Tab-separated table of C-alpha atoms in Angstrom:
chain	number	residue	atom	x	y	z
A	1	MET	CA	9.949	128.504	55.787
A	2	THR	CA	8.383	125.120	56.445
A	3	ASN	CA	5.449	125.027	58.868
A	4	TYR	CA	5.210	121.328	59.857
A	5	ASP	CA	1.475	121.922	60.282
A	6	SER	CA	-0.629	118.931	59.202
A	7	LYS	CA	-3.879	120.934	59.054
A	8	LYS	CA	-2.315	123.391	56.624
A	9	ILE	CA	-1.043	120.537	54.433
A	10	VAL	CA	-4.485	118.887	54.359
A	11	GLU	CA	-5.951	122.185	53.105
A	12	ILE	CA	-3.239	122.507	50.451
A	13	HIS	CA	-3.882	118.936	49.272
A	14	GLU	CA	-7.573	119.784	48.905
A	15	HIS	CA	-6.705	122.830	46.767
A	16	LEU	CA	-4.342	120.760	44.634
A	17	HIS	CA	-7.021	118.080	44.255
A	18	SER	CA	-9.542	120.573	42.881
A	19	ASP	CA	-7.222	122.865	40.869
A	20	LEU	CA	-4.704	120.535	39.206
A	21	PRO	CA	-5.449	118.606	36.013
A	22	SER	CA	-6.275	114.960	36.730
A	23	ASP	CA	-3.856	113.494	34.166
A	24	PRO	CA	-0.535	112.739	35.910
A	25	ALA	CA	1.430	113.431	32.707
A	26	LEU	CA	0.060	116.995	32.612
A	27	ARG	CA	0.711	117.491	36.328
A	28	VAL	CA	4.340	116.403	36.056
A	29	LYS	CA	4.906	118.496	32.937
A	30	ALA	CA	3.545	121.614	34.645
A	31	LEU	CA	5.573	120.992	37.799
A	32	GLU	CA	8.786	120.496	35.839
A	33	SER	CA	8.202	123.709	33.847
A	34	LEU	CA	7.620	125.655	37.031
A	35	LEU	CA	10.636	124.188	38.844
A	36	VAL	CA	12.854	125.016	35.868
A	37	GLU	CA	11.478	128.562	35.623
A	38	LYS	CA	12.046	129.065	39.355
A	39	GLY	CA	15.633	127.866	39.000
A	40	MET	CA	15.110	124.903	41.324
A	41	VAL	CA	15.720	122.139	38.785
A	42	ASP	CA	17.750	121.737	35.594
A	43	SER	CA	15.970	119.592	32.960
A	44	ALA	CA	19.313	118.199	31.794
A	45	ALA	CA	19.848	116.783	35.300
A	46	ILE	CA	16.432	115.094	35.109
A	47	ASP	CA	17.453	113.544	31.769
A	48	ALA	CA	20.707	112.317	33.320
A	49	TRP	CA	18.877	110.657	36.238
A	50	ILE	CA	16.485	108.912	33.840
A	51	ASP	CA	19.399	107.609	31.746
A	52	LEU	CA	21.210	106.396	34.843
A	53	TYR	CA	18.209	104.389	36.068
A	54	ALA	CA	17.350	103.137	32.574
A	55	GLU	CA	20.859	101.866	31.846
A	56	GLU	CA	23.195	101.532	34.815
A	57	ILE	CA	21.211	101.265	38.029
A	58	GLY	CA	18.794	98.350	38.250
A	59	PRO	CA	18.308	94.741	39.375
A	60	LYS	CA	21.469	93.646	37.521
A	61	ARG	CA	23.470	95.373	40.265
A	62	GLY	CA	21.803	93.313	42.971
A	63	ALA	CA	22.205	90.184	40.828
A	64	ARG	CA	25.955	90.763	40.616
A	65	VAL	CA	26.150	91.191	44.390
A	66	VAL	CA	24.261	87.927	44.924
A	67	ALA	CA	26.385	85.998	42.412
A	68	LYS	CA	29.556	87.356	44.009
A	69	ALA	CA	28.320	86.270	47.453
A	70	TRP	CA	27.702	82.753	46.071
A	71	THR	CA	31.179	82.438	44.566
A	72	ASP	CA	33.346	84.421	47.000
A	73	PRO	CA	32.943	83.299	50.652
A	74	ALA	CA	34.911	86.276	51.997
A	75	PHE	CA	32.619	88.713	50.126
A	76	ARG	CA	29.558	86.819	51.392
A	77	ALA	CA	30.804	87.237	54.960
A	78	ARG	CA	31.398	90.967	54.424
A	79	LEU	CA	27.958	91.378	52.793
A	80	LEU	CA	26.163	89.720	55.705
A	81	ALA	CA	28.191	91.711	58.259
A	82	ASP	CA	27.793	95.175	56.644
A	83	GLY	CA	25.759	95.360	53.450
A	84	THR	CA	26.521	99.007	52.701
A	85	ALA	CA	30.284	98.526	53.005
A	86	ALA	CA	30.162	95.412	50.806
A	87	ILE	CA	28.164	96.971	47.947
A	88	SER	CA	30.399	100.062	48.161
A	89	GLU	CA	33.266	97.821	47.004
A	90	LEU	CA	31.384	97.679	43.680
A	91	GLY	CA	30.360	101.361	43.720
A	92	TYR	CA	26.669	100.481	44.233
A	93	GLN	CA	26.033	102.571	47.362
A	94	GLY	CA	23.650	105.522	46.848
A	95	HIS	CA	19.988	106.416	47.183
A	96	ALA	CA	18.454	104.509	50.138
A	97	THR	CA	21.354	102.114	50.658
A	98	GLY	CA	23.190	103.883	53.485
A	99	HIS	CA	22.066	101.149	55.903
A	100	LEU	CA	21.792	97.964	53.847
A	101	LYS	CA	21.160	94.613	55.533
A	102	ALA	CA	21.507	91.404	53.518
A	103	VAL	CA	19.363	88.476	54.688
A	104	GLU	CA	20.176	85.033	53.377
A	105	ASN	CA	17.764	82.279	52.366
A	106	THR	CA	18.643	78.736	53.469
A	107	PRO	CA	16.847	75.388	53.258
A	108	GLN	CA	15.258	76.307	56.631
A	109	VAL	CA	14.549	80.046	56.153
A	110	HIS	CA	12.901	82.150	53.443
A	111	ASN	CA	13.023	85.969	53.660
A	112	LEU	CA	10.465	88.417	52.260
A	113	VAL	CA	10.795	92.246	52.191
A	114	VAL	CA	7.983	94.792	52.382
A	115	CYS	CA	7.360	98.377	53.466
A	116	THR	CA	3.852	98.494	54.924
A	117	LEU	CA	3.914	102.250	55.698
A	118	CYS	CA	5.085	103.542	52.291
A	119	SER	CA	7.241	101.723	49.720
A	120	CYS	CA	10.844	101.975	50.926
A	121	TYR	CA	13.199	100.193	48.529
A	122	PRO	CA	16.997	99.961	48.014
A	123	PHE	CA	16.975	102.090	44.851
A	124	SER	CA	20.714	102.342	44.116
A	125	LEU	CA	21.029	98.542	44.315
A	126	LEU	CA	17.789	97.229	42.726
A	127	GLY	CA	16.620	100.242	40.696
A	128	ILE	CA	13.012	101.404	40.536
A	129	SER	CA	10.601	99.278	42.582
A	130	PRO	CA	8.012	97.128	40.782
A	131	GLY	CA	4.460	98.482	40.742
A	132	TRP	CA	3.055	95.643	42.861
A	133	TYR	CA	5.571	96.408	45.631
A	134	ARG	CA	3.968	99.844	46.119
A	135	LEU	CA	0.322	98.816	46.083
A	136	GLN	CA	-1.963	98.121	49.045
A	137	GLU	CA	-2.526	94.463	48.120
A	138	TYR	CA	1.130	93.475	48.563
A	139	ARG	CA	1.849	95.892	51.424
A	140	SER	CA	-1.119	94.741	53.494
A	141	ARG	CA	-0.884	90.982	52.954
A	142	ALA	CA	2.907	90.389	52.934
A	143	VAL	CA	3.133	90.712	56.742
A	144	ARG	CA	0.000	88.690	57.420
A	145	ASP	CA	-0.069	85.927	54.832
A	146	PRO	CA	3.454	85.727	53.364
A	147	ARG	CA	2.995	82.152	52.152
A	148	GLY	CA	-0.201	83.105	50.320
A	149	VAL	CA	1.450	86.174	48.782
A	150	ILE	CA	4.461	84.208	47.538
A	151	LYS	CA	2.071	81.612	46.124
A	152	GLU	CA	0.386	84.342	44.067
A	153	PHE	CA	3.779	84.725	42.393
A	154	GLY	CA	3.679	81.020	41.520
A	155	VAL	CA	6.096	79.887	44.222
A	156	THR	CA	5.322	77.447	47.049
A	157	ILE	CA	7.353	77.586	50.251
A	158	GLY	CA	7.282	74.339	52.214
A	159	ASP	CA	5.563	74.235	55.594
A	160	ASP	CA	8.857	73.169	57.187
A	161	VAL	CA	10.511	76.457	56.101
A	162	GLU	CA	10.303	79.482	58.433
A	163	ILE	CA	9.284	82.674	56.654
A	164	ARG	CA	10.880	85.865	57.929
A	165	VAL	CA	9.177	89.068	56.792
A	166	TRP	CA	11.176	92.319	57.021
A	167	ASP	CA	9.022	95.454	57.283
A	168	SER	CA	11.197	98.442	56.252
A	169	THR	CA	10.073	100.959	58.884
A	170	ALA	CA	13.432	102.710	59.458
A	171	GLU	CA	16.262	103.697	57.065
A	172	LEU	CA	17.527	100.127	56.928
A	173	ARG	CA	16.894	98.495	53.583
A	174	TYR	CA	16.877	94.756	53.008
A	175	LEU	CA	18.380	92.600	50.257
A	176	VAL	CA	17.350	88.948	50.089
A	177	VAL	CA	20.230	86.681	49.073
A	178	PRO	CA	18.388	83.807	47.378
A	179	GLU	CA	19.670	80.227	47.497
A	180	ARG	CA	22.013	79.256	44.703
A	181	PRO	CA	20.213	76.758	42.450
A	182	ALA	CA	21.482	73.173	42.416
A	183	GLY	CA	23.395	72.100	39.316
A	184	THR	CA	25.148	75.432	38.778
A	185	ASP	CA	28.598	74.404	40.055
A	186	THR	CA	30.258	74.967	36.693
A	187	LEU	CA	28.894	78.484	36.178
A	188	ASP	CA	31.054	81.541	36.833
A	189	GLU	CA	29.961	84.737	38.578
A	190	ALA	CA	28.744	86.448	35.384
A	191	ALA	CA	26.675	83.421	34.307
A	192	LEU	CA	25.221	83.033	37.803
A	193	ALA	CA	24.205	86.709	37.891
A	194	GLN	CA	22.046	86.046	34.814
A	195	LEU	CA	19.950	83.608	36.874
A	196	VAL	CA	19.131	86.084	39.659
A	197	THR	CA	15.731	87.753	39.237
A	198	ARG	CA	14.630	91.028	40.808
A	199	ASN	CA	11.785	89.272	42.611
A	200	SER	CA	14.170	86.729	44.163
A	201	MET	CA	15.990	89.633	45.848
A	202	ILE	CA	12.677	90.847	47.358
A	203	GLY	CA	11.631	87.310	48.304
A	204	THR	CA	8.722	86.705	45.920
A	205	ASP	CA	10.708	84.253	43.760
A	206	ILE	CA	13.080	81.340	44.250
A	207	LEU	CA	15.682	80.381	41.680
A	208	ARG	CA	16.082	77.287	39.604
A	209	ALA	CA	18.908	76.116	37.381
A	210	PRO	CA	18.540	76.909	33.665
A	211	GLY	CA	16.268	74.336	32.046
A	212	ALA	CA	15.003	72.988	35.381
A	213	GLY	CA	11.479	74.357	34.854
A	214	ARG	CA	9.203	75.514	37.615
B	1	MET	CA	-5.850	111.314	61.170
B	2	PRO	CA	-7.113	108.226	59.333
B	3	ARG	CA	-3.698	106.542	58.761
B	4	THR	CA	-4.781	105.429	55.274
B	5	HIS	CA	-1.140	104.615	54.514
B	6	ASP	CA	-0.789	102.225	57.455
B	7	VAL	CA	-2.001	99.115	55.614
B	8	GLY	CA	-0.072	96.224	57.187
B	9	GLY	CA	-2.427	93.312	57.899
B	10	LYS	CA	-5.537	94.886	56.374
B	11	GLN	CA	-7.695	92.387	54.541
B	12	THR	CA	-7.768	92.992	50.794
B	13	THR	CA	-9.433	90.817	48.223
B	14	LYS	CA	-7.816	92.100	45.026
B	15	PRO	CA	-5.088	89.796	43.695
B	16	ILE	CA	-1.545	91.138	43.380
B	17	ASP	CA	-0.636	92.132	39.847
B	18	VAL	CA	2.425	89.874	39.741
B	19	VAL	CA	3.216	90.098	36.034
B	20	GLU	CA	5.652	92.928	35.615
B	21	ASP	CA	8.898	93.153	33.679
B	22	GLU	CA	11.935	94.991	34.969
B	23	THR	CA	11.489	98.119	32.802
B	24	PRO	CA	12.038	100.987	35.264
B	25	PHE	CA	9.517	103.462	33.836
B	26	LYS	CA	6.322	102.261	32.145
B	27	VAL	CA	5.448	105.709	30.743
B	28	ASP	CA	7.547	108.813	30.126
B	29	TRP	CA	6.057	110.937	32.895
B	30	GLU	CA	7.137	108.389	35.526
B	31	GLY	CA	10.743	108.880	34.476
B	32	ARG	CA	10.354	112.697	34.566
B	33	ALA	CA	8.857	112.426	38.076
B	34	TRP	CA	11.706	110.214	39.283
B	35	GLY	CA	14.211	112.632	37.741
B	36	ILE	CA	12.561	115.593	39.490
B	37	ASN	CA	12.708	113.700	42.782
B	38	GLU	CA	16.434	113.100	42.342
B	39	ALA	CA	17.415	116.454	40.803
B	40	LEU	CA	15.467	118.700	43.191
B	41	GLU	CA	17.556	119.513	46.217
B	42	GLY	CA	14.682	121.485	47.637
B	43	HIS	CA	14.219	123.500	50.761
B	44	PRO	CA	16.479	122.921	53.785
B	45	GLY	CA	13.388	122.341	55.973
B	46	TRP	CA	12.169	119.425	53.835
B	47	THR	CA	13.274	116.488	55.952
B	48	LEU	CA	12.745	112.931	54.763
B	49	ASP	CA	10.035	112.350	57.338
B	50	TRP	CA	8.265	115.656	56.661
B	51	TRP	CA	8.151	114.444	53.048
B	52	ARG	CA	6.655	111.109	54.164
B	53	TYR	CA	4.165	112.846	56.448
B	54	VAL	CA	3.004	115.159	53.645
B	55	ARG	CA	2.390	112.047	51.510
B	56	GLU	CA	0.446	110.377	54.339
B	57	LEU	CA	-1.777	113.475	54.505
B	58	ILE	CA	-2.940	113.082	50.889
B	59	PRO	CA	-6.716	112.538	51.107
B	60	ALA	CA	-7.650	108.840	51.062
B	61	GLU	CA	-9.455	109.019	47.712
B	62	ASP	CA	-6.229	110.217	46.057
B	63	TYR	CA	-3.836	108.132	48.175
B	64	LEU	CA	-5.636	104.927	47.223
B	65	THR	CA	-6.111	105.666	43.527
B	66	ARG	CA	-3.509	108.063	42.123
B	67	PRO	CA	-0.279	106.547	40.721
B	68	TYR	CA	2.779	106.301	42.974
B	69	PHE	CA	5.081	108.841	41.329
B	70	ASP	CA	2.133	111.182	40.796
B	71	GLN	CA	1.698	111.199	44.581
B	72	TRP	CA	5.400	112.007	44.973
B	73	MET	CA	4.882	115.060	42.759
B	74	GLN	CA	1.864	116.075	44.809
B	75	VAL	CA	4.109	115.976	47.898
B	76	TYR	CA	6.548	118.416	46.283
B	77	ALA	CA	3.692	120.628	45.137
B	78	ALA	CA	2.217	120.749	48.648
B	79	MET	CA	5.604	121.384	50.260
B	80	MET	CA	6.305	124.229	47.807
B	81	VAL	CA	2.981	125.894	48.617
B	82	ASP	CA	3.503	125.393	52.354
B	83	SER	CA	7.025	126.845	52.223
B	84	GLY	CA	5.915	129.856	50.153
B	85	LEU	CA	7.892	128.808	47.071
B	86	ALA	CA	4.878	128.613	44.735
B	87	SER	CA	1.116	129.094	44.720
B	88	VAL	CA	-1.409	126.409	43.782
B	89	ALA	CA	-2.243	128.502	40.692
B	90	GLU	CA	1.400	128.553	39.575
B	91	ILE	CA	1.644	124.764	39.996
B	92	ALA	CA	-1.623	124.194	38.115
B	93	ARG	CA	-0.480	126.341	35.163
B	94	GLY	CA	3.221	125.449	35.239
B	95	LYS	CA	4.068	129.124	34.975
B	96	ALA	CA	5.693	131.393	37.559
B	97	VAL	CA	3.926	134.593	38.576
B	98	GLY	CA	5.731	135.640	41.728
B	99	PRO	CA	9.460	136.271	42.125
B	100	ASN	CA	11.787	133.284	41.986
B	101	PRO	CA	13.345	131.961	45.187
B	102	ASP	CA	17.108	132.257	45.485
B	103	PHE	CA	18.418	128.708	45.631
B	104	GLY	CA	21.732	129.127	43.901
B	105	LYS	CA	22.553	126.876	40.979
B	106	PRO	CA	20.448	123.684	40.694
B	107	MET	CA	22.053	120.265	40.296
B	108	GLY	CA	23.508	119.935	36.793
B	109	ALA	CA	23.724	116.872	34.552
B	110	ALA	CA	27.466	116.677	35.231
B	111	ASP	CA	26.806	116.340	38.991
B	112	VAL	CA	24.451	113.366	38.672
B	113	ALA	CA	26.923	110.443	38.507
B	114	ARG	CA	28.784	111.666	41.605
B	115	ILE	CA	25.625	112.413	43.594
B	116	SER	CA	24.124	109.032	42.680
B	117	ARG	CA	26.906	107.365	44.682
B	118	ILE	CA	26.211	109.293	47.899
B	119	ALA	CA	24.511	107.102	50.518
B	120	ARG	CA	22.907	109.132	53.291
B	121	ASP	CA	23.702	108.129	56.842
B	122	TYR	CA	20.798	108.443	59.286
B	123	SER	CA	22.743	107.196	62.289
B	124	ARG	CA	24.107	109.599	64.904
B	125	PRO	CA	26.715	109.205	67.656
B	126	ALA	CA	25.305	107.458	70.720
B	127	THR	CA	24.198	109.866	73.436
B	128	GLN	CA	22.631	107.277	75.716
B	129	ALA	CA	23.182	103.635	76.546
B	130	PRO	CA	20.526	101.422	74.925
B	131	ALA	CA	17.813	100.400	77.397
B	132	PHE	CA	17.376	96.959	75.834
B	133	ALA	CA	19.827	94.198	74.974
B	134	ILE	CA	19.664	91.577	72.236
B	135	GLY	CA	17.358	88.765	73.383
B	136	ASP	CA	15.323	90.995	75.746
B	137	ARG	CA	11.551	90.712	75.730
B	138	VAL	CA	9.834	94.023	74.922
B	139	LEU	CA	6.327	95.313	74.387
B	140	SER	CA	5.555	97.807	71.640
B	141	LYS	CA	3.558	100.833	72.758
B	142	THR	CA	0.171	101.913	71.503
B	143	ILE	CA	0.910	105.365	70.142
B	144	GLY	CA	-2.377	107.121	69.584
B	145	GLY	CA	-3.356	110.492	68.246
B	146	SER	CA	-2.085	112.311	65.229
B	147	GLY	CA	1.339	112.851	63.791
B	148	HIS	CA	3.914	110.883	61.873
B	149	THR	CA	5.325	107.694	63.336
B	150	ARG	CA	6.985	104.604	61.936
B	151	LEU	CA	5.388	102.209	64.386
B	152	PRO	CA	2.819	100.353	62.236
B	153	SER	CA	-0.651	99.872	63.780
B	154	TYR	CA	-0.541	96.100	63.381
B	155	ALA	CA	2.514	95.966	65.658
B	156	MET	CA	1.169	98.227	68.430
B	157	GLY	CA	0.823	96.725	71.900
B	158	LYS	CA	2.496	93.444	70.871
B	159	PRO	CA	5.213	91.377	72.568
B	160	GLY	CA	8.497	90.938	70.728
B	161	ILE	CA	12.154	90.033	71.196
B	162	VAL	CA	15.141	92.284	70.461
B	163	GLU	CA	16.869	90.731	67.443
B	164	ALA	CA	19.469	93.475	66.783
B	165	TYR	CA	20.632	96.885	67.980
B	166	HIS	CA	21.416	99.337	65.165
B	167	GLY	CA	22.892	102.180	67.247
B	168	ASN	CA	21.438	105.683	67.442
B	169	HIS	CA	19.247	106.721	64.487
B	170	LEU	CA	17.254	109.879	63.738
B	171	LEU	CA	13.711	109.582	65.097
B	172	PRO	CA	11.107	110.042	62.305
B	173	ASP	CA	8.483	111.469	64.667
B	174	ALA	CA	10.847	114.389	65.401
B	175	GLY	CA	12.100	114.715	61.816
B	176	ALA	CA	8.525	115.163	60.581
B	177	MET	CA	8.319	118.213	62.880
B	178	GLY	CA	11.633	119.616	61.614
B	179	ARG	CA	13.540	118.578	64.725
B	180	GLU	CA	16.678	116.446	64.789
B	181	HIS	CA	16.592	113.893	67.599
B	182	ALA	CA	18.261	110.502	67.605
B	183	GLU	CA	17.708	107.524	69.855
B	184	PRO	CA	18.520	103.795	69.943
B	185	LEU	CA	17.035	101.795	67.069
B	186	TYR	CA	16.408	98.067	67.349
B	187	ASN	CA	15.181	95.270	65.174
B	188	ILE	CA	12.331	93.527	66.954
B	189	ALA	CA	11.154	89.995	66.081
B	190	PHE	CA	7.421	89.386	66.404
B	191	ALA	CA	5.949	85.890	66.186
B	192	ALA	CA	3.192	85.775	63.532
B	193	ALA	CA	1.020	84.040	66.147
B	194	ASP	CA	1.288	87.153	68.376
B	195	LEU	CA	0.216	89.475	65.540
B	196	TRP	CA	-2.592	87.622	63.787
B	197	PRO	CA	-5.432	85.564	65.262
B	198	GLU	CA	-5.364	83.043	62.416
B	199	ALA	CA	-1.601	82.438	62.716
B	200	ARG	CA	-1.693	80.174	65.782
B	201	GLY	CA	0.781	77.354	65.397
B	202	ARG	CA	2.672	79.089	62.539
B	203	ARG	CA	6.347	79.652	63.273
B	204	ASP	CA	6.810	82.559	60.832
B	205	ARG	CA	8.095	85.865	62.204
B	206	VAL	CA	7.897	89.528	61.256
B	207	PHE	CA	10.975	91.703	61.891
B	208	ILE	CA	10.426	95.439	62.375
B	209	ASP	CA	12.945	98.241	63.037
B	210	LEU	CA	11.616	100.213	66.012
B	211	TRP	CA	13.006	103.121	68.048
B	212	GLU	CA	13.438	102.966	71.803
B	213	SER	CA	10.564	105.364	72.556
B	214	TYR	CA	8.199	102.951	70.729
B	215	LEU	CA	9.025	100.193	73.231
B	216	GLU	CA	8.567	99.403	76.898
B	217	GLN	CA	9.321	96.641	79.369
B	218	PRO	CA	6.643	93.952	79.202
């Protein structure tokens, strides 16, 4: 049974701290061996999850959603109204995207996503989160100095643009729909998807047309 | 408890390491850890918020220094010990000593594609009318003491405006204690100037999803 007793967990963490090897690779290897021996995990399933996230699930899914929203006004409307239903049309619903909310950048508004309390992220849509997204520096400063944080990524947001920061405290997850770059009118959905970066869907990047420079 | 995890608004001087490609796993063990997280169906008592709470209880020296997925594995290790599924010695050696728990068949490779398309729903049918309407002014509470909550410290005791109503959602504070309780969930808009002393005159806003019991009338 589970005790839900914080004091007991603190004691267990202290034991783990002193008794486990320090190297994370050794820790994970030992835990996997034990879970397999106890019949709680099948190593082949672990392999399958790794393959899925290495090949199929990743930022290219989000990029396709964004490009489709740029080129298909009816899809854009559905995405903004109910993100989970819209990405389900493409089969992209899954881990942490049961309550997806798309927020759209405009000339007046720039959106930035963070999780200050842990590192919540829309895994089935954007894949594994970048390392910086999980670290204290980003998590602490994104809510307080969003302009400064975005600038660290090499992007300046004008003073006339309102920045909206979304702190993922509940099971809602946020997808930033970046602005479509000027000069891309002749590109089709597939070509447009190539322009969409992972960071632009978190809000730490803005997009430019190919060859436009920064 | 120290709330080491509750970092919103804390002053840090280290720059953000912005240069990172889109490779999902930088080293092999990160992929194994992610795979364990996805393939382990675990104990029925392991709610999402109990999981989060167990991570928050990792001592600060480890929480602030050990890698992300390594901390996830420490959460599973601690939950297994707590639930009587393994001893610390078994986890340290990676070798079972005691009898194995009866969990039935674990998730197989053939199940993965189907399971990867399941999106969990944390909403529940409404059992009460929401106390606040979109556009209402609210004040976030100052929830003290110990326990798991999803009201960040930086947004405690601050005025905000109801931006959206999401319906009834499971309350994390109850989930972390193994109880299922749902209540109205809102998105609340806070003006940066109301959160940070240096933000006077800035029109930026921070939007936070907060449950009804975190809020009161101003």
